[in-house]
Amino acid sequence: MESLQSLTFIINPWSLNLPAYVAVIIVKEMALQITDFCVTCACRFLKPLPSRTGTKVLYKNQLGGKDAAVLTINSVIESIFTCHILYMLWNSPLIVRSWTSIGFLNGPVALLLLILYNDMLYAPAHRLLHHPALYAYIHKHHHRSVYPTRGNIDARNEHPLEQLMAMSLWMIAIHLVSLTGLHAVALGGHLSLMTVGASLNHTGFDLQVSLLGVDLYSTAAHEMHHRRPDKNFAQFTMVWDKLMGTYIPYAKEEGAEDVDVSKKAM
């Protein structure tokens, strides 16, 4: 009985009825569409990555039935995770909610730690998915897009097991940061940054964010991962890739810097 209750909580932490649950999925999808629209508008003020400015026609994979199925399943997984984030924001004792309690440590520092911890966990796990024993069965689907342009559609077009892994590691990162103090504003901010960052990573426009000489985010780094699947495994910061020896700087020229993603996994 307890195991059934635990499973029910994992799937539906708010104990929503079916119409309300479907409404959550629809609202979440609408929010993602609005995000992609805003990102598209913002990209008008950004320069395209150099690889997108040449005369060569870049390969763009066409979406089919499998992609639609994957995106639908992942939409449900994302909705479950979003419900858990909102549940934590509203109920969890790990989260500080009072406006008067927000401070430097549980605010800006906590947000920075969320970015670092999440990639600290995600980068090696992502690298594992590129192992030849796993790549063809899970992660290869996402790498059908070598030069992604469709924002969150390309970002979310990944095997559901990969989606579950990423969301679980994200939740672990949240719990780790809560040990030193985590305000609801920082967690909400990280959710927003992850949504916008995932979209920007798959648009082909150039944006880099640094803090004190540390690159916290680079769309160019993620494009290199799609072109060189054995490099740049983190989502935002390349700190962990540099420590793992898997970082590669951006290069416009093709040839030596690009590999056939169907033949090389790691």
mmCIF file of C-alpha atoms in Angstrom, residues 1-262:
data_model
loop_
_atom_site.group_PDB
_atom_site.id
_atom_site.type_symbol
_atom_site.label_atom_id
_atom_site.label_comp_id
_atom_site.label_asym_id
_atom_site.label_seq_id
_atom_site.Cartn_x
_atom_site.Cartn_y
_atom_site.Cartn_z
ATOM 1 C CA MET A 1 0.000 0.000 0.000
ATOM 2 C CA GLU A 2 2.816 2.395 0.909
ATOM 3 C CA SER A 3 4.653 1.598 -2.321
ATOM 4 C CA LEU A 4 1.469 2.383 -4.281
ATOM 5 C CA GLN A 5 1.097 5.690 -2.454
ATOM 6 C CA SER A 6 4.736 6.521 -3.164
ATOM 7 C CA LEU A 7 4.278 5.763 -6.861
ATOM 8 C CA THR A 8 1.125 7.881 -6.933
ATOM 9 C CA PHE A 9 3.001 10.784 -5.339
ATOM 10 C CA ILE A 10 5.841 10.475 -7.861
ATOM 11 C CA ILE A 11 3.416 10.634 -10.778
ATOM 12 C CA ASN A 12 0.942 13.097 -9.282
ATOM 13 C CA PRO A 13 2.297 15.030 -6.259
ATOM 14 C CA TRP A 14 -0.682 17.414 -6.202
ATOM 15 C CA SER A 15 -3.276 14.588 -6.396
ATOM 16 C CA LEU A 16 -4.877 16.215 -9.428
ATOM 17 C CA ASN A 17 -7.828 14.653 -11.186
ATOM 18 C CA LEU A 18 -7.473 13.734 -14.867
ATOM 19 C CA PRO A 19 -8.896 16.964 -16.365
ATOM 20 C CA ALA A 20 -6.656 19.070 -14.119
ATOM 21 C CA TYR A 21 -3.649 16.906 -15.000
ATOM 22 C CA VAL A 22 -4.326 17.315 -18.719
ATOM 23 C CA ALA A 23 -4.728 21.064 -18.152
ATOM 24 C CA VAL A 24 -1.292 21.194 -16.510
ATOM 25 C CA ILE A 25 0.262 19.502 -19.560
ATOM 26 C CA ILE A 26 -1.497 21.926 -21.925
ATOM 27 C CA VAL A 27 -0.478 24.990 -19.896
ATOM 28 C CA LYS A 28 3.111 23.748 -19.712
ATOM 29 C CA GLU A 29 3.200 23.255 -23.483
ATOM 30 C CA MET A 30 1.770 26.725 -24.021
ATOM 31 C CA ALA A 31 4.460 28.149 -21.727
ATOM 32 C CA LEU A 32 7.150 26.408 -23.778
ATOM 33 C CA GLN A 33 5.685 27.757 -27.001
ATOM 34 C CA ILE A 34 5.669 31.271 -25.551
ATOM 35 C CA THR A 35 9.269 30.753 -24.403
ATOM 36 C CA ASP A 36 10.331 29.671 -27.877
ATOM 37 C CA PHE A 37 8.542 32.667 -29.397
ATOM 38 C CA CYS A 38 10.356 35.038 -26.996
ATOM 39 C CA VAL A 39 13.686 33.316 -27.716
ATOM 40 C CA THR A 40 13.063 33.653 -31.446
ATOM 41 C CA CYS A 41 12.379 37.376 -31.011
ATOM 42 C CA ALA A 42 15.501 37.805 -28.853
ATOM 43 C CA CYS A 43 17.634 35.994 -31.439
ATOM 44 C CA ARG A 44 17.030 38.898 -33.806
ATOM 45 C CA PHE A 45 19.519 40.806 -31.650
ATOM 46 C CA LEU A 46 22.090 37.982 -31.721
ATOM 47 C CA LYS A 47 24.497 36.997 -34.448
ATOM 48 C CA PRO A 48 24.172 33.548 -36.022
ATOM 49 C CA LEU A 49 26.957 31.149 -35.161
ATOM 50 C CA PRO A 50 29.659 31.302 -37.869
ATOM 51 C CA SER A 51 28.768 27.807 -39.097
ATOM 52 C CA ARG A 52 25.312 29.136 -40.049
ATOM 53 C CA THR A 53 26.600 32.012 -42.182
ATOM 54 C CA GLY A 54 28.393 30.125 -44.960
ATOM 55 C CA THR A 55 27.080 29.141 -48.372
ATOM 56 C CA LYS A 56 26.929 25.424 -47.637
ATOM 57 C CA VAL A 57 23.425 24.043 -47.078
ATOM 58 C CA LEU A 58 23.433 22.438 -43.625
ATOM 59 C CA TYR A 59 21.638 19.159 -43.050
ATOM 60 C CA LYS A 60 18.326 19.484 -41.202
ATOM 61 C CA ASN A 61 16.646 16.283 -40.126
ATOM 62 C CA GLN A 62 12.944 15.995 -40.840
ATOM 63 C CA LEU A 63 10.554 15.226 -37.985
ATOM 64 C CA GLY A 64 8.414 12.109 -38.234
ATOM 65 C CA GLY A 65 6.102 9.876 -36.250
ATOM 66 C CA LYS A 66 8.822 8.678 -33.876
ATOM 67 C CA ASP A 67 9.753 12.273 -33.072
ATOM 68 C CA ALA A 68 6.107 13.112 -32.337
ATOM 69 C CA ALA A 69 5.823 10.093 -30.021
ATOM 70 C CA VAL A 70 9.038 10.972 -28.190
ATOM 71 C CA LEU A 71 8.006 14.619 -27.764
ATOM 72 C CA THR A 72 4.583 13.559 -26.453
ATOM 73 C CA ILE A 73 6.040 11.170 -23.870
ATOM 74 C CA ASN A 74 8.611 13.745 -22.818
ATOM 75 C CA SER A 75 5.882 16.352 -22.437
ATOM 76 C CA VAL A 76 4.246 14.154 -19.793
ATOM 77 C CA ILE A 77 7.604 13.566 -18.048
ATOM 78 C CA GLU A 78 8.302 17.309 -18.038
ATOM 79 C CA SER A 79 4.842 17.998 -16.622
ATOM 80 C CA ILE A 80 5.435 15.554 -13.761
ATOM 81 C CA PHE A 81 8.779 17.185 -13.002
ATOM 82 C CA THR A 82 7.259 20.677 -13.198
ATOM 83 C CA CYS A 83 4.561 19.612 -10.737
ATOM 84 C CA HIS A 84 7.276 18.417 -8.359
ATOM 85 C CA ILE A 85 9.172 21.703 -8.685
ATOM 86 C CA LEU A 86 5.998 23.668 -7.938
ATOM 87 C CA TYR A 87 5.206 21.333 -5.057
ATOM 88 C CA MET A 88 8.662 21.949 -3.611
ATOM 89 C CA LEU A 89 8.292 25.699 -4.059
ATOM 90 C CA TRP A 90 4.979 25.625 -2.192
ATOM 91 C CA ASN A 91 5.474 22.910 0.446
ATOM 92 C CA SER A 92 9.042 21.682 0.893
ATOM 93 C CA PRO A 93 10.864 22.582 4.123
ATOM 94 C CA LEU A 94 14.058 22.588 2.037
ATOM 95 C CA ILE A 95 12.962 25.789 0.302
ATOM 96 C CA VAL A 96 13.018 29.259 1.887
ATOM 97 C CA ARG A 97 9.920 31.194 0.792
ATOM 98 C CA SER A 98 9.760 34.386 2.812
ATOM 99 C CA TRP A 99 10.667 37.505 0.821
ATOM 100 C CA THR A 100 12.385 38.917 3.890
ATOM 101 C CA SER A 101 14.581 35.792 4.122
ATOM 102 C CA ILE A 102 16.190 36.046 0.696
ATOM 103 C CA GLY A 103 19.906 36.689 0.945
ATOM 104 C CA PHE A 104 23.152 36.474 -0.985
ATOM 105 C CA LEU A 105 23.782 32.810 -0.107
ATOM 106 C CA ASN A 106 20.303 31.378 -0.717
ATOM 107 C CA GLY A 107 19.673 33.676 -3.698
ATOM 108 C CA PRO A 108 22.407 34.475 -6.249
ATOM 109 C CA VAL A 109 24.918 31.951 -4.864
ATOM 110 C CA ALA A 110 22.270 29.235 -4.752
ATOM 111 C CA LEU A 111 21.333 29.956 -8.384
ATOM 112 C CA LEU A 112 24.990 29.708 -9.420
ATOM 113 C CA LEU A 113 25.374 26.449 -7.481
ATOM 114 C CA LEU A 114 22.272 25.016 -9.162
ATOM 115 C CA ILE A 115 23.874 25.653 -12.551
ATOM 116 C CA LEU A 116 27.211 24.167 -11.476
ATOM 117 C CA TYR A 117 25.836 21.160 -9.577
ATOM 118 C CA ASN A 118 23.340 20.269 -12.268
ATOM 119 C CA ASP A 119 26.042 20.185 -14.936
ATOM 120 C CA MET A 120 28.419 18.433 -12.538
ATOM 121 C CA LEU A 121 25.947 15.545 -12.431
ATOM 122 C CA TYR A 122 24.676 15.782 -15.987
ATOM 123 C CA ALA A 123 27.981 15.984 -17.899
ATOM 124 C CA PRO A 124 29.385 12.552 -16.871
ATOM 125 C CA ALA A 125 25.938 10.942 -17.194
ATOM 126 C CA HIS A 126 25.581 12.452 -20.674
ATOM 127 C CA ARG A 127 29.047 11.156 -21.514
ATOM 128 C CA LEU A 128 27.964 7.682 -20.431
ATOM 129 C CA LEU A 129 25.062 7.829 -22.890
ATOM 130 C CA HIS A 130 27.659 8.210 -25.650
ATOM 131 C CA HIS A 131 29.244 4.868 -24.768
ATOM 132 C CA PRO A 132 28.917 2.569 -27.806
ATOM 133 C CA ALA A 133 26.985 0.040 -25.721
ATOM 134 C CA LEU A 134 24.243 2.612 -25.024
ATOM 135 C CA TYR A 135 24.445 5.276 -27.713
ATOM 136 C CA ALA A 136 22.506 3.544 -30.492
ATOM 137 C CA TYR A 137 19.648 2.619 -28.168
ATOM 138 C CA ILE A 138 19.121 5.894 -26.298
ATOM 139 C CA HIS A 139 21.012 9.044 -27.216
ATOM 140 C CA LYS A 140 21.476 8.632 -30.972
ATOM 141 C CA HIS A 141 17.917 9.844 -31.586
ATOM 142 C CA HIS A 142 18.791 13.306 -30.244
ATOM 143 C CA HIS A 143 21.904 13.513 -32.423
ATOM 144 C CA ARG A 144 19.954 13.129 -35.632
ATOM 145 C CA SER A 145 20.065 16.919 -35.496
ATOM 146 C CA VAL A 146 23.640 18.029 -36.248
ATOM 147 C CA TYR A 147 22.847 21.724 -36.656
ATOM 148 C CA PRO A 148 19.713 22.179 -34.515
ATOM 149 C CA THR A 149 17.486 25.176 -35.217
ATOM 150 C CA ARG A 150 14.077 24.391 -33.713
ATOM 151 C CA GLY A 151 14.706 25.511 -30.133
ATOM 152 C CA ASN A 152 12.914 23.472 -27.473
ATOM 153 C CA ILE A 153 11.567 21.049 -30.078
ATOM 154 C CA ASP A 154 15.110 19.924 -30.880
ATOM 155 C CA ALA A 155 16.155 20.192 -27.231
ATOM 156 C CA ARG A 156 13.322 17.942 -25.994
ATOM 157 C CA ASN A 157 13.525 15.497 -28.890
ATOM 158 C CA GLU A 158 15.439 12.879 -26.916
ATOM 159 C CA HIS A 159 14.797 9.361 -25.671
ATOM 160 C CA PRO A 160 12.395 9.356 -22.678
ATOM 161 C CA LEU A 161 14.946 7.438 -20.583
ATOM 162 C CA GLU A 162 17.378 10.286 -21.177
ATOM 163 C CA GLN A 163 14.694 12.752 -20.163
ATOM 164 C CA LEU A 164 14.047 10.836 -16.940
ATOM 165 C CA MET A 165 17.773 10.768 -16.214
ATOM 166 C CA ALA A 166 18.168 14.516 -16.743
ATOM 167 C CA MET A 167 15.164 15.386 -14.577
ATOM 168 C CA SER A 168 16.302 13.048 -11.786
ATOM 169 C CA LEU A 169 19.800 14.537 -11.742
ATOM 170 C CA TRP A 170 18.288 18.014 -11.698
ATOM 171 C CA MET A 171 16.270 17.075 -8.608
ATOM 172 C CA ILE A 172 19.422 15.751 -6.931
ATOM 173 C CA ALA A 173 21.173 19.049 -7.685
ATOM 174 C CA ILE A 174 18.280 20.922 -6.060
ATOM 175 C CA HIS A 175 18.603 18.856 -2.883
ATOM 176 C CA LEU A 176 22.371 19.388 -2.819
ATOM 177 C CA VAL A 177 22.004 23.159 -3.060
ATOM 178 C CA SER A 178 19.309 23.162 -0.373
ATOM 179 C CA LEU A 179 21.933 21.957 2.104
ATOM 180 C CA THR A 180 23.522 25.422 2.027
ATOM 181 C CA GLY A 181 20.271 27.366 1.591
ATOM 182 C CA LEU A 182 17.906 27.671 -1.354
ATOM 183 C CA HIS A 183 15.292 30.383 -1.810
ATOM 184 C CA ALA A 184 12.210 29.863 -3.961
ATOM 185 C CA VAL A 185 13.307 32.757 -6.191
ATOM 186 C CA ALA A 186 16.582 30.990 -7.004
ATOM 187 C CA LEU A 187 14.819 27.714 -7.814
ATOM 188 C CA GLY A 188 12.225 29.466 -9.956
ATOM 189 C CA GLY A 189 14.992 31.398 -11.672
ATOM 190 C CA HIS A 190 16.885 28.195 -12.430
ATOM 191 C CA LEU A 191 13.781 26.583 -13.910
ATOM 192 C CA SER A 192 13.393 29.601 -16.184
ATOM 193 C CA LEU A 193 17.079 29.634 -17.156
ATOM 194 C CA MET A 194 17.059 25.934 -17.984
ATOM 195 C CA THR A 195 14.002 26.348 -20.198
ATOM 196 C CA VAL A 196 15.408 29.367 -22.043
ATOM 197 C CA GLY A 197 18.938 27.941 -22.192
ATOM 198 C CA ALA A 198 17.786 24.638 -23.674
ATOM 199 C CA SER A 199 15.954 26.551 -26.393
ATOM 200 C CA LEU A 200 18.896 28.860 -27.153
ATOM 201 C CA ASN A 201 21.285 25.890 -27.306
ATOM 202 C CA HIS A 202 19.295 24.583 -30.261
ATOM 203 C CA THR A 203 18.736 27.744 -32.311
ATOM 204 C CA GLY A 204 22.091 28.350 -34.005
ATOM 205 C CA PHE A 205 22.603 31.841 -32.579
ATOM 206 C CA ASP A 206 25.656 32.994 -30.657
ATOM 207 C CA LEU A 207 25.342 33.821 -26.966
ATOM 208 C CA GLN A 208 27.982 33.532 -24.268
ATOM 209 C CA VAL A 209 27.690 34.430 -20.587
ATOM 210 C CA SER A 210 30.743 34.654 -18.314
ATOM 211 C CA LEU A 211 31.254 35.480 -14.647
ATOM 212 C CA LEU A 212 34.679 36.392 -13.266
ATOM 213 C CA GLY A 213 36.341 34.815 -16.269
ATOM 214 C CA VAL A 214 34.343 31.578 -15.982
ATOM 215 C CA ASP A 215 32.153 30.684 -18.954
ATOM 216 C CA LEU A 216 28.755 29.889 -17.468
ATOM 217 C CA TYR A 217 26.926 29.433 -20.752
ATOM 218 C CA SER A 218 27.750 29.180 -24.443
ATOM 219 C CA THR A 219 25.516 28.171 -27.337
ATOM 220 C CA ALA A 220 28.644 27.669 -29.448
ATOM 221 C CA ALA A 221 29.902 25.013 -27.024
ATOM 222 C CA HIS A 222 26.691 23.032 -27.370
ATOM 223 C CA GLU A 223 26.725 23.246 -31.153
ATOM 224 C CA MET A 224 30.200 21.739 -31.051
ATOM 225 C CA HIS A 225 28.739 18.839 -29.082
ATOM 226 C CA HIS A 226 26.250 18.168 -31.865
ATOM 227 C CA ARG A 227 29.081 18.338 -34.392
ATOM 228 C CA ARG A 228 31.542 16.467 -32.167
ATOM 229 C CA PRO A 229 29.463 14.090 -30.001
ATOM 230 C CA ASP A 230 32.561 13.053 -28.043
ATOM 231 C CA LYS A 231 33.043 16.592 -26.670
ATOM 232 C CA ASN A 232 31.272 19.278 -24.579
ATOM 233 C CA PHE A 233 28.829 17.134 -22.588
ATOM 234 C CA ALA A 234 27.565 19.766 -20.135
ATOM 235 C CA GLN A 235 24.443 21.814 -20.826
ATOM 236 C CA PHE A 236 25.559 25.242 -19.581
ATOM 237 C CA THR A 237 29.077 25.559 -18.213
ATOM 238 C CA MET A 238 32.135 23.893 -19.714
ATOM 239 C CA VAL A 239 33.968 23.776 -16.353
ATOM 240 C CA TRP A 240 33.295 20.062 -15.910
ATOM 241 C CA ASP A 241 34.228 19.214 -19.503
ATOM 242 C CA LYS A 242 37.550 20.960 -19.024
ATOM 243 C CA LEU A 243 38.124 18.847 -15.909
ATOM 244 C CA MET A 244 37.127 15.661 -17.770
ATOM 245 C CA GLY A 245 39.323 16.558 -20.744
ATOM 246 C CA THR A 246 36.329 16.571 -23.103
ATOM 247 C CA TYR A 247 36.152 20.293 -23.856
ATOM 248 C CA ILE A 248 36.685 21.533 -27.402
ATOM 249 C CA PRO A 249 36.544 25.217 -28.409
ATOM 250 C CA TYR A 250 34.279 26.414 -31.153
ATOM 251 C CA ALA A 251 35.471 26.048 -34.742
ATOM 252 C CA LYS A 252 33.673 27.264 -37.854
ATOM 253 C CA GLU A 253 35.409 25.056 -40.361
ATOM 254 C CA GLU A 254 34.045 21.596 -41.027
ATOM 255 C CA GLY A 255 36.075 18.546 -41.857
ATOM 256 C CA ALA A 256 38.514 17.768 -39.058
ATOM 257 C CA GLU A 257 36.203 19.294 -36.441
ATOM 258 C CA ASP A 258 33.117 17.312 -37.453
ATOM 259 C CA VAL A 259 32.355 13.616 -37.262
ATOM 260 C CA ASP A 260 29.682 11.342 -38.631
ATOM 261 C CA VAL A 261 27.357 11.066 -35.634
ATOM 262 C CA SER A 262 26.014 7.750 -36.865
#
